[in-house]
N, CA, C and O of each residue as an XYZ file, in Angstrom:
556
protein
N     -10.835     83.905    -17.566
C     -11.813     82.217    -18.038
C     -12.602     82.132    -16.567
O     -13.803     82.261    -16.332
N     -11.359     81.837    -15.562
C     -12.578     81.807    -14.803
C     -13.563     82.952    -14.035
O     -13.865     82.214    -13.097
N     -14.107     83.897    -13.812
C     -14.773     85.183    -14.653
C     -15.571     84.982    -15.351
O     -16.638     85.354    -14.863
N     -15.763     84.263    -17.008
C     -16.939     83.993    -16.605
C     -17.219     83.030    -16.410
O     -18.381     82.933    -16.015
N     -16.748     82.250    -16.482
C     -17.783     80.171    -16.250
C     -18.867     81.296    -14.268
O     -20.083     81.467    -14.185
N     -18.028     81.652    -13.393
C     -19.103     82.386    -12.165
C     -19.915     83.349    -13.146
O     -21.069     83.554    -12.768
N     -19.665     83.767    -13.930
C     -20.573     85.004    -14.183
C     -21.614     83.954    -15.145
O     -22.841     84.019    -15.083
N     -21.090     83.285    -15.759
C     -22.215     81.917    -16.562
C     -23.471     81.214    -16.068
O     -24.564     80.983    -16.587
N     -22.613     80.807    -14.188
C     -23.131     79.924    -13.020
C     -24.229     81.080    -12.742
O     -25.439     81.080    -12.967
N     -23.441     82.001    -12.212
C     -24.896     82.744    -11.928
C     -25.968     82.781    -12.183
O     -26.967     82.474    -11.533
N     -25.689     83.595    -14.259
C     -26.367     84.226    -14.742
C     -27.324     83.022    -14.588
O     -28.415     83.309    -14.096
N     -27.116     81.720    -14.920
C     -27.784     79.822    -14.869
C     -29.196     80.410    -13.725
O     -30.419     80.434    -13.870
N     -28.401     80.766    -12.760
C     -29.334     80.452    -11.296
C     -30.167     82.021    -11.008
O     -31.215     82.220    -10.393
N     -29.452     82.791    -11.557
C     -30.667     84.081    -11.533
C     -32.641     83.594    -12.400
O     -33.808     83.777    -12.055
N     -32.049     83.051    -13.391
C     -32.571     83.022    -13.765
C     -33.533     81.107    -14.305
O     -34.203     80.609    -15.210
N     -32.774     80.686    -12.652
C     -34.199     78.950    -13.207
C     -33.621     78.293    -14.460
O     -32.621     78.760    -15.003
N     -33.959     77.712    -14.705
C     -34.211     75.839    -15.235
C     -35.133     75.969    -16.270
O     -35.505     77.140    -16.352
N     -35.607     75.300    -17.025
C     -36.306     75.613    -17.759
C     -37.853     74.472    -17.231
O     -39.067     74.576    -17.054
N     -36.674     73.363    -17.165
C     -37.267     72.647    -16.421
C     -38.646     73.458    -14.836
O     -39.725     73.018    -14.442
N     -37.817     74.740    -14.395
C     -38.198     74.727    -13.445
C     -39.679     75.999    -13.641
O     -40.628     76.139    -12.870
N     -39.440     76.625    -14.710
C     -40.572     77.480    -15.560
C     -41.436     76.062    -15.972
O     -42.553     76.484    -16.270
N     -41.435     75.172    -16.064
C     -42.375     74.682    -16.838
C     -42.962     73.996    -15.134
O     -44.186     73.985    -14.998
N     -42.561     73.745    -14.567
C     -43.035     73.999    -13.190
C     -44.017     75.474    -12.155
O     -44.705     75.444    -11.135
N     -43.647     76.438    -12.969
C     -43.889     77.545    -12.333
C     -45.387     77.329    -12.749
O     -46.282     77.603    -11.951
N     -45.786     76.604    -14.593
C     -47.212     77.553    -14.633
C     -47.884     75.836    -14.630
O     -48.946     75.746    -15.247
N     -47.424     74.684    -14.081
C     -48.303     73.744    -13.752
C     -48.692     74.867    -11.825
O     -49.473     75.764    -12.143
N     -48.527     74.922    -11.006
C     -48.359     76.089    -10.104
C     -49.284     76.834    -10.085
O     -50.074     77.004     -9.157
N     -49.261     77.467    -11.360
C     -50.231     78.664    -11.955
C     -51.605     77.682    -12.109
O     -52.817     77.882    -12.036
N     -51.125     77.036    -12.250
C     -53.084     76.422    -13.612
C     -53.392     76.067    -13.975
O     -54.562     75.697    -14.074
N     -51.436     75.730    -15.063
C     -51.804     75.278    -16.210
C     -51.762     74.528    -16.266
O     -51.063     73.847    -15.516
N     -52.678     73.937    -17.460
C     -53.101     73.028    -18.431
C     -53.825     72.874    -19.763
O     -54.788     73.429    -20.292
N     -52.714     71.591    -20.199
C     -52.712     70.704    -21.667
C     -54.626     70.270    -21.979
O     -55.535     69.559    -21.551
N     -54.328     71.237    -22.957
C     -56.240     71.414    -23.893
C     -56.615     69.660    -23.847
O     -57.733     69.155    -23.738
N     -55.563     69.110    -23.942
C     -55.763     67.349    -24.894
C     -56.219     67.351    -22.624
O     -56.025     68.566    -22.668
N     -56.493     67.145    -21.419
C     -56.368     67.207    -20.199
C     -56.741     67.630    -19.298
O     -56.789     67.207    -18.143
N     -57.184     68.932    -19.967
C     -58.816     69.914    -19.747
C     -59.829     69.418    -20.314
O     -60.866     69.943    -19.909
N     -60.081     68.102    -21.595
C     -60.841     68.091    -22.653
C     -61.685     66.055    -22.164
O     -62.700     65.535    -22.628
N     -60.662     65.480    -21.099
C     -60.776     64.329    -21.005
C     -61.414     64.405    -19.732
O     -62.336     63.664    -19.390
N     -60.669     65.750    -18.694
C     -61.537     65.893    -17.429
C     -62.888     66.561    -17.537
O     -63.435     66.230    -16.485
N     -63.819     67.389    -18.281
C     -64.412     67.315    -18.877
C     -66.104     66.475    -19.027
O     -67.306     66.448    -18.763
N     -64.399     65.637    -19.972
C     -65.341     64.084    -19.895
C     -65.392     63.698    -19.341
O     -66.322     62.899    -19.223
N     -64.483     63.845    -18.444
C     -65.197     62.443    -16.639
C     -65.976     63.157    -15.867
O     -67.012     62.688    -15.396
N     -65.545     64.454    -15.630
C     -67.388     64.811    -14.614
C     -68.203     65.441    -16.390
O     -68.843     66.490    -16.465
N     -68.077     64.977    -16.988
C     -69.637     64.871    -17.770
C     -69.909     63.269    -17.961
O     -70.762     62.952    -18.790
N     -69.441     62.567    -17.463
C     -70.299     60.671    -17.015
C     -70.319     60.934    -15.709
O     -71.472     61.058    -15.294
N     -69.478     61.070    -14.885
C     -70.031     61.447    -14.016
C     -71.202     62.142    -13.305
O     -71.604     61.935    -12.160
N     -71.667     63.012    -14.224
C     -73.107     63.615    -13.545
C     -74.206     63.855    -14.730
O     -75.004     64.778    -14.889
N     -73.873     62.314    -15.745
C     -74.308     62.513    -17.401
C     -75.156     63.170    -17.751
O     -76.341     62.912    -17.958
N     -74.217     64.658    -17.894
C     -74.495     66.203    -18.627
C     -74.522     65.168    -20.372
O     -73.527     64.945    -21.061
N     -76.209     64.645    -20.734
C     -76.090     65.051    -22.060
C     -75.821     66.106    -22.575
O     -75.023     65.771    -23.450
N     -75.955     67.305    -22.644
C     -76.281     68.355    -22.702
C     -74.615     68.851    -22.833
O     -74.360     69.998    -23.199
N     -73.419     67.779    -22.465
C     -71.881     69.004    -22.560
C     -71.698     67.664    -23.147
O     -70.567     67.416    -22.731
N     -72.240     66.096    -24.197
C     -72.330     65.877    -24.817
C     -71.885     66.261    -26.610
O     -70.936     66.229    -27.393
N     -73.940     66.770    -26.479
C     -74.481     67.167    -27.871
C     -73.352     68.690    -27.932
O     -73.277     69.160    -29.067
N     -72.755     69.230    -27.152
C     -72.051     70.353    -27.527
C     -70.759     70.820    -27.823
O     -70.224     71.880    -28.149
N     -70.300     69.104    -27.486
C     -68.777     68.806    -27.948
C     -68.500     68.268    -28.668
O     -67.289     68.162    -28.861
N     -69.867     67.257    -29.936
C     -70.388     66.799    -30.305
C     -69.998     66.798    -31.621
O     -71.160     67.016    -31.964
N     -69.556     66.761    -32.416
C     -69.155     67.100    -34.779
C     -69.159     66.246    -34.987
O     -68.453     65.250    -34.827
N     -71.138     66.857    -35.960
C     -71.743     65.734    -36.654
C     -70.621     65.810    -37.661
O     -69.522     66.352    -37.783
N     -71.572     64.862    -38.443
C     -71.527     63.239    -38.094
C     -70.474     62.522    -37.319
O     -69.312     62.229    -37.602
N     -71.207     62.322    -36.263
C     -70.394     61.187    -35.475
C     -70.335     59.988    -35.655
O     -71.478     59.546    -35.769
N     -69.299     58.933    -35.773
C     -69.095     57.325    -35.886
C     -69.413     56.752    -34.550
O     -69.145     57.248    -33.456
N     -70.100     55.492    -34.837
C     -70.820     54.861    -33.261
C     -69.810     53.849    -34.410
O     -69.691     53.747    -35.631
N     -69.214     53.222    -33.184
C     -68.741     51.138    -33.368
C     -69.048     51.162    -31.874
O     -68.426     51.633    -30.922
N     -71.012     50.047    -32.040
C     -70.550     49.806    -30.285
C     -71.825     48.153    -31.154
O     -71.696     48.028    -32.372
N     -72.571     47.418    -30.631
C     -73.418     46.241    -30.557
C     -73.959     47.047    -32.305
O     -75.117     46.661    -32.464
N     -73.722     47.562    -33.012
C     -74.297     48.136    -34.233
C     -73.795     49.303    -34.185
O     -73.795     50.273    -33.428
N     -73.140     48.830    -35.675
C     -72.281     50.218    -36.692
C     -73.692     51.652    -36.412
O     -74.866     51.303    -36.287
N     -73.386     52.815    -36.370
C     -73.936     54.129    -36.639
C     -73.233     54.924    -37.257
O     -72.005     54.867    -37.321
N     -74.452     56.343    -38.150
C     -73.798     57.681    -38.066
C     -74.109     58.639    -36.970
O     -75.073     59.156    -37.535
N     -74.065     59.005    -36.315
C     -75.231     59.808    -34.842
C     -74.924     60.806    -36.450
O     -73.940     60.834    -37.189
N     -76.268     61.539    -36.514
C     -77.141     62.789    -36.869
C     -77.090     64.131    -36.823
O     -76.821     65.112    -37.517
N     -77.664     63.619    -35.103
C     -78.415     64.487    -34.280
C     -78.110     64.352    -33.132
O     -77.661     63.551    -32.312
N     -78.494     65.418    -33.280
C     -78.513     65.744    -31.455
C     -79.843     65.135    -31.002
O     -79.493     64.053    -30.530
N     -80.745     65.195    -30.921
C     -81.707     64.364    -30.903
C     -81.758     63.145    -31.327
O     -82.751     62.527    -30.943
N     -80.938     62.512    -32.072
C     -81.017     61.195    -32.225
C     -79.812     60.600    -30.687
O     -80.141     59.804    -29.807
N     -78.914     61.069    -30.779
C     -77.581     60.958    -29.420
C     -78.460     60.915    -28.648
O     -78.752     59.722    -28.568
N     -79.223     61.599    -27.871
C     -80.276     62.568    -27.151
C     -81.678     60.190    -26.179
O     -81.993     59.376    -25.311
N     -81.702     60.825    -27.730
C     -83.039     59.366    -27.266
C     -82.069     58.012    -27.202
O     -82.662     56.994    -26.844
N     -80.818     57.890    -27.469
C     -80.053     56.947    -27.497
C     -79.071     57.219    -26.455
O     -78.036     56.554    -26.482
N     -79.212     57.990    -25.647
C     -77.473     58.366    -24.769
C     -76.670     56.830    -24.067
O     -75.591     56.281    -24.290
N     -78.448     56.370    -22.651
C     -77.436     54.843    -22.561
C     -77.065     53.546    -23.286
O     -76.326     52.635    -22.912
N     -77.985     53.739    -24.768
C     -77.017     52.449    -25.509
C     -75.422     52.937    -25.081
O     -74.557     52.529    -24.306
N     -75.573     54.082    -26.082
C     -74.257     54.766    -26.442
C     -72.980     54.813    -25.925
O     -71.826     54.561    -26.272
N     -74.097     55.559    -24.197
C     -72.385     55.535    -23.448
C     -72.554     54.612    -22.463
O     -72.250     54.808    -21.286
N     -73.141     53.374    -23.004
C     -73.423     51.963    -21.938
C     -71.895     52.412    -20.218
O     -70.852     53.064    -20.261
N     -72.554     51.683    -19.067
C     -71.707     51.526    -18.687
C     -70.444     51.329    -18.524
O     -69.762     51.929    -17.695
N     -69.962     50.318    -19.444
C     -68.844     49.727    -19.255
C     -67.731     50.852    -20.594
O     -66.663     50.275    -20.804
N     -67.848     52.087    -21.332
C     -67.953     52.973    -21.769
C     -67.279     53.677    -20.920
O     -66.071     53.909    -20.962
N     -68.476     54.230    -19.691
C     -68.034     54.725    -19.097
C     -67.472     55.029    -17.873
O     -67.228     56.173    -17.489
N     -67.154     53.459    -16.928
C     -65.520     53.084    -16.933
C     -64.947     53.049    -16.826
O     -64.404     53.234    -15.736
N     -64.278     52.686    -18.169
C     -62.988     53.469    -18.915
C     -62.576     54.781    -19.400
O     -61.494     55.354    -19.520
N     -64.081     55.137    -19.696
C     -63.402     56.620    -19.286
C     -62.794     57.448    -18.339
O     -61.940     58.330    -18.431
N     -63.539     56.880    -17.238
C     -63.238     57.711    -16.095
C     -62.013     57.273    -15.630
O     -61.301     58.050    -14.994
N     -61.563     55.798    -15.924
C     -60.009     55.257    -15.715
C     -58.980     55.613    -15.909
O     -57.859     55.282    -15.524
N     -59.533     56.627    -16.806
C     -58.136     57.551    -18.524
C     -57.720     58.667    -17.092
O     -58.353     59.317    -16.260
N     -56.230     58.390    -17.442
C     -55.343     59.856    -15.936
C     -55.252     60.956    -17.108
O     -54.609     61.023    -18.155
N     -56.104     61.715    -16.518
C     -56.509     62.806    -17.329
C     -54.671     63.115    -18.345
O     -54.501     63.417    -19.526
N     -53.437     62.819    -17.020
C     -52.529     63.320    -17.362
C     -51.194     62.474    -19.304
O     -50.397     63.037    -20.054
N     -51.663     61.189    -19.228
C     -51.501     60.835    -20.590
C     -52.401     59.171    -21.154
O     -52.553     57.982    -20.874
N     -52.832     60.448    -22.285
C     -53.314     59.950    -23.271
C     -52.606     59.767    -25.002
O     -51.702     60.032    -25.794
N     -53.464     59.315    -24.818
C     -52.930     59.211    -27.026
C     -53.511     59.796    -27.959
O     -54.703     59.843    -28.260
N     -52.039     60.532    -28.697
C     -52.842     61.000    -30.091
C     -52.114     60.902    -30.583
O     -51.080     60.273    -30.356
N     -52.421     61.500    -31.427
C     -52.239     61.080    -34.024
C     -52.659     61.490    -34.556
O     -53.736     61.989    -34.230
N     -52.112     61.631    -35.919
C     -52.461     62.987    -36.764
C     -54.098     62.406    -36.376
O     -54.927     63.315    -36.433
N     -54.651     61.070    -36.006
C     -56.555     61.408    -36.278
C     -56.997     61.596    -34.810
O     -57.879     60.858    -34.369
N     -56.534     62.375    -34.168
C     -56.434     63.210    -32.774
C     -56.509     62.570    -31.614
O     -55.675     61.688    -31.412
N     -57.689     62.911    -30.412
C     -57.002     62.764    -29.009
C     -57.854     61.404    -28.895
O     -58.867     61.277    -29.582
N     -57.517     60.594    -28.196
C     -57.914     59.129    -27.728
C     -58.111     58.923    -26.867
O     -57.196     58.257    -26.382
N     -59.709     59.283    -25.497
C     -59.522     58.555    -24.474
C     -59.896     57.685    -24.361
O     -60.494     57.323    -25.374
N     -59.910     56.707    -23.259
C     -60.014     54.869    -23.032
C     -58.984     54.549    -23.914
O     -58.098     55.299    -24.322
N     -59.233     52.992    -24.260
C     -58.358     51.601    -24.340
C     -59.387     50.378    -24.964
O     -60.541     50.027    -24.713
N     -58.317     49.923    -25.921
C     -58.689     48.713    -26.061
C     -60.564     48.927    -27.405
O     -60.909     49.832    -28.165
N     -60.941     48.143    -27.186
C     -62.770     48.616    -28.093
C     -63.664     50.049    -27.514
O     -64.517     50.643    -28.174
N     -63.419     50.243    -26.752
C     -63.890     50.900    -25.834
C     -63.310     52.643    -25.066
O     -62.784     53.095    -24.049
N     -64.021     53.212    -26.775
C     -62.885     54.909    -26.799
C     -63.796     56.001    -27.196
O     -64.862     55.583    -27.650
N     -63.682     57.191    -27.155
C     -64.296     58.562    -27.140
C     -62.919     59.036    -28.080
O     -61.765     58.731    -27.780
N     -63.295     59.804    -29.212
C     -61.899     60.263    -30.144
C     -62.095     61.396    -30.315
O     -63.211     61.789    -30.655
N     -61.094     62.203    -30.132
C     -61.685     63.898    -30.674
C     -61.255     64.285    -31.597
O     -60.792     63.207    -31.970
N     -60.880     65.204    -32.644
C     -60.505     65.913    -33.076
C     -60.281     67.631    -33.025
O     -61.196     68.328    -32.588
N     -59.456     68.029    -33.333
C     -59.099     69.138    -33.182
C     -59.678     70.432    -33.758
O     -58.797     70.868    -34.499
N     -60.688     71.226    -33.779
C     -61.982     72.144    -34.796
C     -61.286     74.012    -34.166
O     -61.940     75.040    -34.340
N     -59.541     73.963    -33.297
C     -59.613     74.874    -33.583
C     -60.152     75.529    -34.389
O     -61.175     75.062    -34.891
N     -59.589     77.083    -34.893
C     -59.269     78.208    -35.880
C     -58.434     78.334    -35.788
O     -58.577     79.517    -35.477
N     -57.164     78.172    -35.744
C     -56.212     78.245    -35.155
C     -55.424     79.389    -34.329
O     -54.227     79.659    -34.433
N     -56.732     80.221    -33.174
C     -56.747     81.425    -32.099
C     -56.507     79.492    -30.830
O     -55.989     79.870    -29.779
N     -56.598     78.867    -30.807
C     -56.963     78.101    -30.628
C     -57.216     76.014    -30.452
O     -57.261     75.287    -31.444
N     -57.311     75.603    -29.305
C     -57.785     74.462    -29.301
C     -58.837     74.130    -29.024
O     -59.058     74.581    -27.900
N     -60.017     73.360    -29.527
C     -61.628     73.203    -29.584
C     -61.506     71.806    -29.381
O     -60.660     71.418    -30.187
N     -61.901     70.917    -28.749
C     -61.582     69.474    -28.731
C     -63.724     68.844    -29.473
O     -64.698     69.344    -28.911
N     -63.863     68.122    -30.301
C     -65.172     67.485    -30.239
C     -65.181     66.696    -31.217
O     -64.718     66.543    -32.348
N     -66.111     66.046    -30.154
C     -65.841     64.054    -30.591
C     -66.846     63.756    -31.449
O     -68.051     63.636    -31.669
N     -64.852     63.656    -32.106
C     -65.722     62.066    -33.603
C     -66.287     60.933    -33.890
O     -66.891     60.443    -34.844
N     -65.904     60.583    -32.692
C     -66.139     58.686    -32.970
C     -65.913     58.075    -31.140
O     -65.124     58.144    -30.197
N     -67.379     57.419    -31.586
C     -67.389     56.113    -29.635
C     -67.492     55.081    -29.956
O     -68.567     54.481    -29.988
N     -66.586     54.693    -30.221
C     -66.173     53.392    -30.069
C     -66.732     52.631    -28.364
O     -66.420     52.921    -27.209
N     -67.679     51.561    -28.954
C     -68.035     50.348    -27.274
C     -67.991     49.777    -27.068
O     -68.482     49.616    -25.951
N     -67.381     48.569    -27.720
C     -67.312     47.422    -28.151
C     -65.918     46.520    -27.736
O     -64.697     46.662    -27.675
N     -66.856     45.609    -27.521
C     -65.512     43.992    -27.131
C     -64.710     44.010    -28.319
O     -63.799     43.194    -28.461
């Protein structure tokens, strides 16, 4: 019995713990898709990268701000970018911790309160492809 216990402990030490495997993944640059899209969104906001936004929208996109709109085209979004992605929404997006986010059956929410952006996964089953479905920018 003692030999079995020693052998089991030796095997556990040799294989490492599951927590250590997760640490190794982080050390190798592993990133959850949710974290990656939040970081990409924050980068786009910092640089006012309008092209990133239109490339990552799943039209039509619902917008709730001073007015309620359905964004149906890239052109319309680009003409109204400064109103839709206003300073308060930008500040809320940049305050989001990319490692801690809200996700449920409706999608991934970045931000909180009345100022947030919702993403849904439109991946093809071989990977995750988050796209913007709703922008909320109101008090």
